[in-house]
Short mmCIF file of C-alpha atoms and ligand atoms in Angstrom, two decimals:
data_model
loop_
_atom_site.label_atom_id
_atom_site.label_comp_id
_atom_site.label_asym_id
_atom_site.label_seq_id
_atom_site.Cartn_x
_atom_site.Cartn_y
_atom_site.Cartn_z
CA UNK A 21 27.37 33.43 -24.66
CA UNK A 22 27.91 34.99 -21.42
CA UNK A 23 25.54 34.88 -17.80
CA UNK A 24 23.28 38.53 -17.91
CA UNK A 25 23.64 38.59 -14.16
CA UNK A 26 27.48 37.37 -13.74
CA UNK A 27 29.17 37.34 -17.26
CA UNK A 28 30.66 34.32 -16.69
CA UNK A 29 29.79 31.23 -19.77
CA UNK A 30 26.34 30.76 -19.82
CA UNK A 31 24.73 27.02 -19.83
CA UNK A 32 21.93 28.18 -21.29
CA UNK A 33 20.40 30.38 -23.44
CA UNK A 34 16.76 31.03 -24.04
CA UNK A 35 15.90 32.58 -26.86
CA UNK A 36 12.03 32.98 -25.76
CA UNK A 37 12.96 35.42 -22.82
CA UNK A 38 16.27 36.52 -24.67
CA UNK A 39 18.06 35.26 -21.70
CA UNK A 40 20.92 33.65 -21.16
CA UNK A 41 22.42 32.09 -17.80
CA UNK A 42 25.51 30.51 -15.72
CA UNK A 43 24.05 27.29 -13.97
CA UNK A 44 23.74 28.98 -10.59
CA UNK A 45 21.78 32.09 -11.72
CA UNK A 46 19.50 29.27 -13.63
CA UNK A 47 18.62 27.17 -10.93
CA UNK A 48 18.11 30.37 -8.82
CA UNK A 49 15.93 32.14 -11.69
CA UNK A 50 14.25 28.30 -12.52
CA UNK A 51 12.92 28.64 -8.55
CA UNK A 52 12.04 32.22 -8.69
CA UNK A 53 10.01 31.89 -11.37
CA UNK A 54 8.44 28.41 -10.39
CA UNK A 55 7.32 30.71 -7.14
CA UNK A 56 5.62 33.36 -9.78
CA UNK A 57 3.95 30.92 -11.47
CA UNK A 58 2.65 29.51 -8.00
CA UNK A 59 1.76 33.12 -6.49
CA UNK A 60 0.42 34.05 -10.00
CA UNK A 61 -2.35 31.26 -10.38
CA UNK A 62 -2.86 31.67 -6.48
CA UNK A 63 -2.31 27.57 -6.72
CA UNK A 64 -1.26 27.15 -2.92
CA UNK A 65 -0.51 28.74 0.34
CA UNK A 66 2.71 27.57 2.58
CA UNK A 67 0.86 26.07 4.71
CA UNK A 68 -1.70 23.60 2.43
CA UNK A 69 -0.17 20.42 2.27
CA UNK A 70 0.90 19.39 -1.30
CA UNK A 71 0.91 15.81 -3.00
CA UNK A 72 2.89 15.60 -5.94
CA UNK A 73 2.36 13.22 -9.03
CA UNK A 74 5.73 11.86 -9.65
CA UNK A 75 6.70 9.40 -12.55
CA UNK A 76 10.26 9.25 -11.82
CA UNK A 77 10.80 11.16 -15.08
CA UNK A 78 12.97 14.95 -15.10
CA UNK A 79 9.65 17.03 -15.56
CA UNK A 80 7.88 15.66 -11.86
CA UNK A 81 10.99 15.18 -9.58
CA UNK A 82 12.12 18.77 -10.90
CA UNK A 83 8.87 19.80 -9.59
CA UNK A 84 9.20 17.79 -6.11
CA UNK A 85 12.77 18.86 -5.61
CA UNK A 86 12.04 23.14 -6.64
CA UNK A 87 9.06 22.63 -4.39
CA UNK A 88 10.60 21.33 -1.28
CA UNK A 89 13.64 24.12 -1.82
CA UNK A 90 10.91 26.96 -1.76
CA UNK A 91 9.82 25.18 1.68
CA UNK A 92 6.94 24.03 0.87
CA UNK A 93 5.42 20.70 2.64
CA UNK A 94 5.76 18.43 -0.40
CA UNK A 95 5.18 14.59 -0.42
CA UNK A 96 5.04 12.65 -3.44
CA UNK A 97 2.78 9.75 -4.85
CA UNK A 98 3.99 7.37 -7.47
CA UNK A 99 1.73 5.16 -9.22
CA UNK A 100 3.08 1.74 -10.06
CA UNK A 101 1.18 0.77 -13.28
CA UNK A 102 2.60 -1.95 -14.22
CA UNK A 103 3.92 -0.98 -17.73
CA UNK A 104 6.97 -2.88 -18.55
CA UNK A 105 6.84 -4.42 -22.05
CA UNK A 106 10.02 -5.81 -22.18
CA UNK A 107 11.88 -2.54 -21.09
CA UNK A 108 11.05 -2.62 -16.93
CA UNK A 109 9.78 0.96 -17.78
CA UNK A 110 7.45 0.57 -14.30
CA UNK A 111 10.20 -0.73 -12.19
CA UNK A 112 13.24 1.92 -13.18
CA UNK A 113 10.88 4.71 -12.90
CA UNK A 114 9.75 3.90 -9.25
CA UNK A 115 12.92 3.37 -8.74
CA UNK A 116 14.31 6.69 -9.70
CA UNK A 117 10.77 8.17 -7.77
CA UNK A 118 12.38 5.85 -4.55
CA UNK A 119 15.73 7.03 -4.80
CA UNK A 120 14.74 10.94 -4.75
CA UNK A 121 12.45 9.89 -1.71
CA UNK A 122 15.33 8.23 0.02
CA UNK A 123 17.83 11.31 -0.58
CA UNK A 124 15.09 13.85 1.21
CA UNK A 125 14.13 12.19 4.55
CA UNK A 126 12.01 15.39 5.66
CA UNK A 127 9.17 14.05 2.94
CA UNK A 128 7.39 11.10 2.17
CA UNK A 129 6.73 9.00 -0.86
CA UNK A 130 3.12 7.52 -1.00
CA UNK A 131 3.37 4.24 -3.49
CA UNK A 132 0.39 2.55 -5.34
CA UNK A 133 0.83 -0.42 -6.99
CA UNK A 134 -1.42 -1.02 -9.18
CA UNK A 135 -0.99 -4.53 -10.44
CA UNK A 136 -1.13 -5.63 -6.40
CA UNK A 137 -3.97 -3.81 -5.63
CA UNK A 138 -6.44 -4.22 -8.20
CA UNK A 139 -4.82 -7.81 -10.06
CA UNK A 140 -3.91 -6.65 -12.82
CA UNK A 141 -1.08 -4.07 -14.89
CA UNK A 142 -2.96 -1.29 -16.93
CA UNK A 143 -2.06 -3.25 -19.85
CA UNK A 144 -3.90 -6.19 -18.84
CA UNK A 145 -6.81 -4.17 -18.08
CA UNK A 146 -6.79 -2.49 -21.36
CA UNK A 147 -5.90 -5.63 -23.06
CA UNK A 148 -9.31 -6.50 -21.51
CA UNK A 149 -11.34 -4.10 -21.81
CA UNK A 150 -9.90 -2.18 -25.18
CA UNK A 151 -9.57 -5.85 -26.96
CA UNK A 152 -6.27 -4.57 -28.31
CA UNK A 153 -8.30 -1.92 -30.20
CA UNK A 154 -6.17 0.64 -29.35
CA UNK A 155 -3.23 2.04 -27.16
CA UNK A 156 -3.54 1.68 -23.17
CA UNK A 157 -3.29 5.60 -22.47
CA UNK A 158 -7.72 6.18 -22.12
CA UNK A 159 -7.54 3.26 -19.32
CA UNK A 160 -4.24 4.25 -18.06
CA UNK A 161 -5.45 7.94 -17.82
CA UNK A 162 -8.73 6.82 -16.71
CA UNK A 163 -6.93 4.84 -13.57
CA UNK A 164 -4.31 7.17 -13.10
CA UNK A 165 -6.70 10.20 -12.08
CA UNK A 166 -9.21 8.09 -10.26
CA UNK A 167 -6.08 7.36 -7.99
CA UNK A 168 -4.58 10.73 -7.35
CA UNK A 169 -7.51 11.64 -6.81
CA UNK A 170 -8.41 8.89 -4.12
CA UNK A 171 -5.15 9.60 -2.53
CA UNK A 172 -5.37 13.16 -2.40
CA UNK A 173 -8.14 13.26 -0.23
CA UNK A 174 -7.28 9.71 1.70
CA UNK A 175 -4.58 11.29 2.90
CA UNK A 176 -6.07 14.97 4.00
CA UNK A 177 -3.99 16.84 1.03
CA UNK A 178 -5.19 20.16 -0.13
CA UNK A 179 -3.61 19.96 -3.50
CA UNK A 180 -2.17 17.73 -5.95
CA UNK A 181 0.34 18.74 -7.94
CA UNK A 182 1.59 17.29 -11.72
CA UNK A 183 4.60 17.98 -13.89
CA UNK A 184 3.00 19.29 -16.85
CA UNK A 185 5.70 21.53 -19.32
CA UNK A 186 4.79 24.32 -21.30
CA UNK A 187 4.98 21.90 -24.42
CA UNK A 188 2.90 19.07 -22.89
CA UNK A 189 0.75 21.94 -21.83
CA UNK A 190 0.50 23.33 -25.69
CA UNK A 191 0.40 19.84 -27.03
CA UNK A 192 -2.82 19.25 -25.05
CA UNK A 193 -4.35 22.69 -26.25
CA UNK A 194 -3.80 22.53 -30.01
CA UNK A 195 -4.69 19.05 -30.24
CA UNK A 196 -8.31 20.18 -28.59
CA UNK A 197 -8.50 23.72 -30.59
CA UNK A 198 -7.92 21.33 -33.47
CA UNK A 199 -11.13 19.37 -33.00
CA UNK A 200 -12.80 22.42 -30.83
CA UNK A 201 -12.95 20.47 -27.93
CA UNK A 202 -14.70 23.25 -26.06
CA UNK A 203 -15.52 20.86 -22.74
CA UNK A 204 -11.91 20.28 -22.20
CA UNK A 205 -10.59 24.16 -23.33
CA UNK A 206 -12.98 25.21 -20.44
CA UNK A 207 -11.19 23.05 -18.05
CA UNK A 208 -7.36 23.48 -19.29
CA UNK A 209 -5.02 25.77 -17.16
CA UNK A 210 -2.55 25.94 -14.69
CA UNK A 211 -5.32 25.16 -11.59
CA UNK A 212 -8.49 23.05 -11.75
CA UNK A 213 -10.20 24.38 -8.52
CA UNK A 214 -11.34 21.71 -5.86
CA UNK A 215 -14.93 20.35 -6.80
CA UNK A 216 -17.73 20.52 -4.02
CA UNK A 217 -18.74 16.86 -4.84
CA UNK A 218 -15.36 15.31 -4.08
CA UNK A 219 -12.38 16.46 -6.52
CA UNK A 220 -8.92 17.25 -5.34
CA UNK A 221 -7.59 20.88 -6.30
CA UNK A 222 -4.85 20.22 -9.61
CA UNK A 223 -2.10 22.58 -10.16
CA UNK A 224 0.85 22.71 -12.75
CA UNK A 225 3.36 25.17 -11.26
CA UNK A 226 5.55 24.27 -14.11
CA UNK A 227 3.34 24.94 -16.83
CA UNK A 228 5.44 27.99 -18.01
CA UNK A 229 8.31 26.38 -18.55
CA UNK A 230 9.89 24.91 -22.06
CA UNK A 231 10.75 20.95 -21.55
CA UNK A 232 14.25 21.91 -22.13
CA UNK A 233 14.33 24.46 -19.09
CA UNK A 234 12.98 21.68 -16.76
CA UNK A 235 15.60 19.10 -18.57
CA UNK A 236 17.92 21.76 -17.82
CA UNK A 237 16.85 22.11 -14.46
CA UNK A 238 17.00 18.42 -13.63
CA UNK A 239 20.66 17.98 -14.91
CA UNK A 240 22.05 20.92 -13.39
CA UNK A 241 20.37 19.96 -9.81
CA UNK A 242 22.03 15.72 -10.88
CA UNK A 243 18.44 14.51 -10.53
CA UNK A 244 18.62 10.81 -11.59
CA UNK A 245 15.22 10.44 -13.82
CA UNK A 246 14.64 7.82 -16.36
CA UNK A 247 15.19 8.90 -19.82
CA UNK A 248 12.92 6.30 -21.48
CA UNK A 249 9.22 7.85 -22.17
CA UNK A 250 6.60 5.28 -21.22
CA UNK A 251 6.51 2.41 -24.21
CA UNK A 252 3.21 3.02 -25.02
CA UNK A 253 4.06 7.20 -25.77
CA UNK A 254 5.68 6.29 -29.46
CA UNK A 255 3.52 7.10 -31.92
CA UNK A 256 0.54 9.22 -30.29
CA UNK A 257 -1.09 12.01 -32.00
CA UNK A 258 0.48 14.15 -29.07
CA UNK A 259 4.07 14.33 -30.24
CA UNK A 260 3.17 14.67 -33.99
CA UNK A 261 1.82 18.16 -32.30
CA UNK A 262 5.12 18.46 -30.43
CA UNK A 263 7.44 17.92 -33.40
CA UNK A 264 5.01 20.88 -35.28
CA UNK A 265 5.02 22.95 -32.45
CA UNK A 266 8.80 22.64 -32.38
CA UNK A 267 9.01 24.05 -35.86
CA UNK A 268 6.92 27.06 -34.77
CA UNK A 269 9.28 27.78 -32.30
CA UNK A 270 11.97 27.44 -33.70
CA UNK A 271 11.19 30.35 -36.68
CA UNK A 272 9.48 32.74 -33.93
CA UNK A 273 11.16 31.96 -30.50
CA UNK A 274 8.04 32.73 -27.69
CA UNK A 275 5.56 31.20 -29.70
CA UNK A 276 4.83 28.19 -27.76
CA UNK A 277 4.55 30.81 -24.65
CA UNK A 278 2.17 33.38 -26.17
CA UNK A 279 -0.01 30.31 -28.06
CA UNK A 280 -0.58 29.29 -24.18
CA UNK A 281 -0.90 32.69 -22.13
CA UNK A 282 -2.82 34.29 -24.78
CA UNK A 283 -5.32 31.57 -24.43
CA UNK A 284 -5.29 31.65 -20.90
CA UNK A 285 -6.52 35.49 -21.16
CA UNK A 286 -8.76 34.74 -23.52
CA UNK A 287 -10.65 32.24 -21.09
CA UNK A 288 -10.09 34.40 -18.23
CA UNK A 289 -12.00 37.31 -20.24
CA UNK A 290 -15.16 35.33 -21.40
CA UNK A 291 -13.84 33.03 -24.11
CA UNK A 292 -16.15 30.08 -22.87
CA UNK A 293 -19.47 30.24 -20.61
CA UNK A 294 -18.77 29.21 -17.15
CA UNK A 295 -18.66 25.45 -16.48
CA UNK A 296 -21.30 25.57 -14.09
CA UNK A 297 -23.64 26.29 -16.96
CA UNK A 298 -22.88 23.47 -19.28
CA UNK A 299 -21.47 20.48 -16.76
CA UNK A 300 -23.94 17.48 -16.37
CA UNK A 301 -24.69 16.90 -12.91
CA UNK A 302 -22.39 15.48 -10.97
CA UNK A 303 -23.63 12.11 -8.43
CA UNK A 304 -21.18 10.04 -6.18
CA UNK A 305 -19.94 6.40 -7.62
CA UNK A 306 -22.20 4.39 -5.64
CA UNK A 307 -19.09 2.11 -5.12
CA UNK A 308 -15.91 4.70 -4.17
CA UNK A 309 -17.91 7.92 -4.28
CA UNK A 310 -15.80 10.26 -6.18
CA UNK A 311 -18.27 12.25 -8.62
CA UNK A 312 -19.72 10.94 -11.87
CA UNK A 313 -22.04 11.89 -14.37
CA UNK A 314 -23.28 8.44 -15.64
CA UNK A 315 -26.04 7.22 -12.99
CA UNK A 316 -24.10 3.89 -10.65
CA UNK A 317 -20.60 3.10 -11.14
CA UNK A 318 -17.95 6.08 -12.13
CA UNK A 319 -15.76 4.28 -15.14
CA UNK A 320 -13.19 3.41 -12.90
CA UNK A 321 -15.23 1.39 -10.36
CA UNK A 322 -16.71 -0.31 -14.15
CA UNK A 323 -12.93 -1.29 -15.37
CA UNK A 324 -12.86 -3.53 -12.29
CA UNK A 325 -16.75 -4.72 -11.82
CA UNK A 326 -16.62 -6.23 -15.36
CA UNK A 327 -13.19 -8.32 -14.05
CA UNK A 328 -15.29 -9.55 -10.90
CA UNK A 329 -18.16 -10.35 -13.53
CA UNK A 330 -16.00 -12.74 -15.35
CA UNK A 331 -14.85 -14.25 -12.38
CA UNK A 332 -11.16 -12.71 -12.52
S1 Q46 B 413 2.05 6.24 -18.98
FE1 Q46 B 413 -0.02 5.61 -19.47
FE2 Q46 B 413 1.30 7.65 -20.57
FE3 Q46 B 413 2.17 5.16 -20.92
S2 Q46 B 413 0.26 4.06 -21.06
FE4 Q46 B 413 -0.05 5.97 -22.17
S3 Q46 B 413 -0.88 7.28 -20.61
S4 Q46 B 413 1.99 6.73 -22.53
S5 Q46 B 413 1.63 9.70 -19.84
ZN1 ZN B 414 25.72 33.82 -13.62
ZN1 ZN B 415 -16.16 4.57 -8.56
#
């Protein structure tokens, strides 16, 4: 298999676009078509200031590395949850997020540490307040966009920015057109606008790309990511969708892609009633003040109240 735009051996070859490519011309096409994606969705100017989620894993410091080579003024946030479980899966990935931060002086990496700010690791609080009745991902998800969130607009940016695949991306949209989750369909995309009442804009400017363009991406650029997925990932409903999904795409190459853009147009021409018609209304946590729709605390703000209650 030969490079289209050089002919010399080609590294990779996707099948989707029914294109293959030399490492240079893919990190150069990866980068011109992260830019598309960005000018596309109209997710961000050069000069809005960008946070960007990082886990330490190949999908977010891809994103944080292609974002600060296009020039854009990139910092990154890693949140330290605490998740270890006998495999230090907390402590290698901030390390791999602190290592990229250290190797790129002209940006800065904003840590929060969970455990040492709020006293305890999400397991503990979902070990709490789950009772072991199920996995740690609601809570963890719960805390995890409370803080972006919080540190988005803390710290003045205009945008935060996640890792998100096309197959995370797909994942997350079949598993809600399975059960018709119309409330989230509205809100899946590539941008989640800014919210009057106190949400940060959310973009994905790798949301067209397969995981194994963004591996690709990440090895070819010598990224150091951690390999390991989070503990807690084995088993969820999520990569039983993958693994299907896979087998889709691997009889009609593209069909991961269409699935997603086709939906996309499909919202964009009317396939849902606007939010504004449907959303509850939105009030400030009376404790933090990001929005809510339940009257007093947002459910962060209760994770930790019911703590204080017990005296912890
Ligand atoms: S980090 Fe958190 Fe994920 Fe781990 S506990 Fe679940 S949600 S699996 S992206
Ligand atoms: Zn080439
Ligand atoms: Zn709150």
């Amino acid at each position: 298999m030969k490079c289209r735009t050089c002919g010399r051996p080609a590294v990779i070859n996707m099948r989707q676009h029914k294109l293959a490519l030399c490492a240079d011309h893919y990190l150069d096409w990866f980068v011109r078509q992260t830019e598309r994606t960005i000018r596309k969705y109209r997710m961000f100017t050069p000069e809005e200031r960008i946070l960007v989620a990082v886990s330490g894993g190949k999908d977010s410091l891809a994103l944080w590395d292609v974002l600060l080579r296009l020039g854009y003024h990139a910092d990154g946030l890693y949140i330290d949850l605490g998740i270890d479980a006998g495999l230090d899966y907390s402590h290698q990935s901030r390390s791999k997020a602190e290592a990229f931060a250290a190797a790129h002086p002209e940006t800065r990496l904003i840590i929060v540490d969970i455990p040492a700010t709020y006293g305890e690791s999400i397991p503990q609080v979902a070990a709490r307040t789950l009772r072991g009745r199920q996995r740690p991902c609601s809570v963890c998800g719960l805390v995890k966009r409370h803080e972006m969130n919080r540190v988005a607009l803390e710290e003045g940016y205009d945008v935060l920015a996640t890792g998100h695949n096309l197959d995370d991306e797909v994942a997350v949209l079949f598993g809600n057109t399975m059960q018709w989750k119309v409330g989230y369909l509205r809100r899946q995309g590539p941008v989640l606008p800014a919210d009057a009442q106190g949400l940060a804009r959310k973009v994905k400017p790798l949301c067209r790309f397969y995981e194994r363009e963004t591996a690709a991406y990440a090895l070819l650029r010598g990224i150091d990511y951690i390999y390991d997925e989070c503990p807690f990932s084995k088993g969820a409903t999520s990569l039983r969708y993958k693994a299907l999904l896979a087998q889709m795409e691997h009889r009609s190459p593209g069909a991961k892609l269409h699935f997603y853009i086709h939906f996309l147009k499909a919202r964009e021409e009317g396939l849902f009633c606007p939010e504004e018609q449907t959303r509850p209304p939105m009030h400030p946590c009376e404790r933090c003040g990001q929005p809510t729709t339940a009257p007093g605390l947002c459910a962060f703000c209760r994770l930790w109240v019911r703590k204080e209650e017990a005296g912890g």
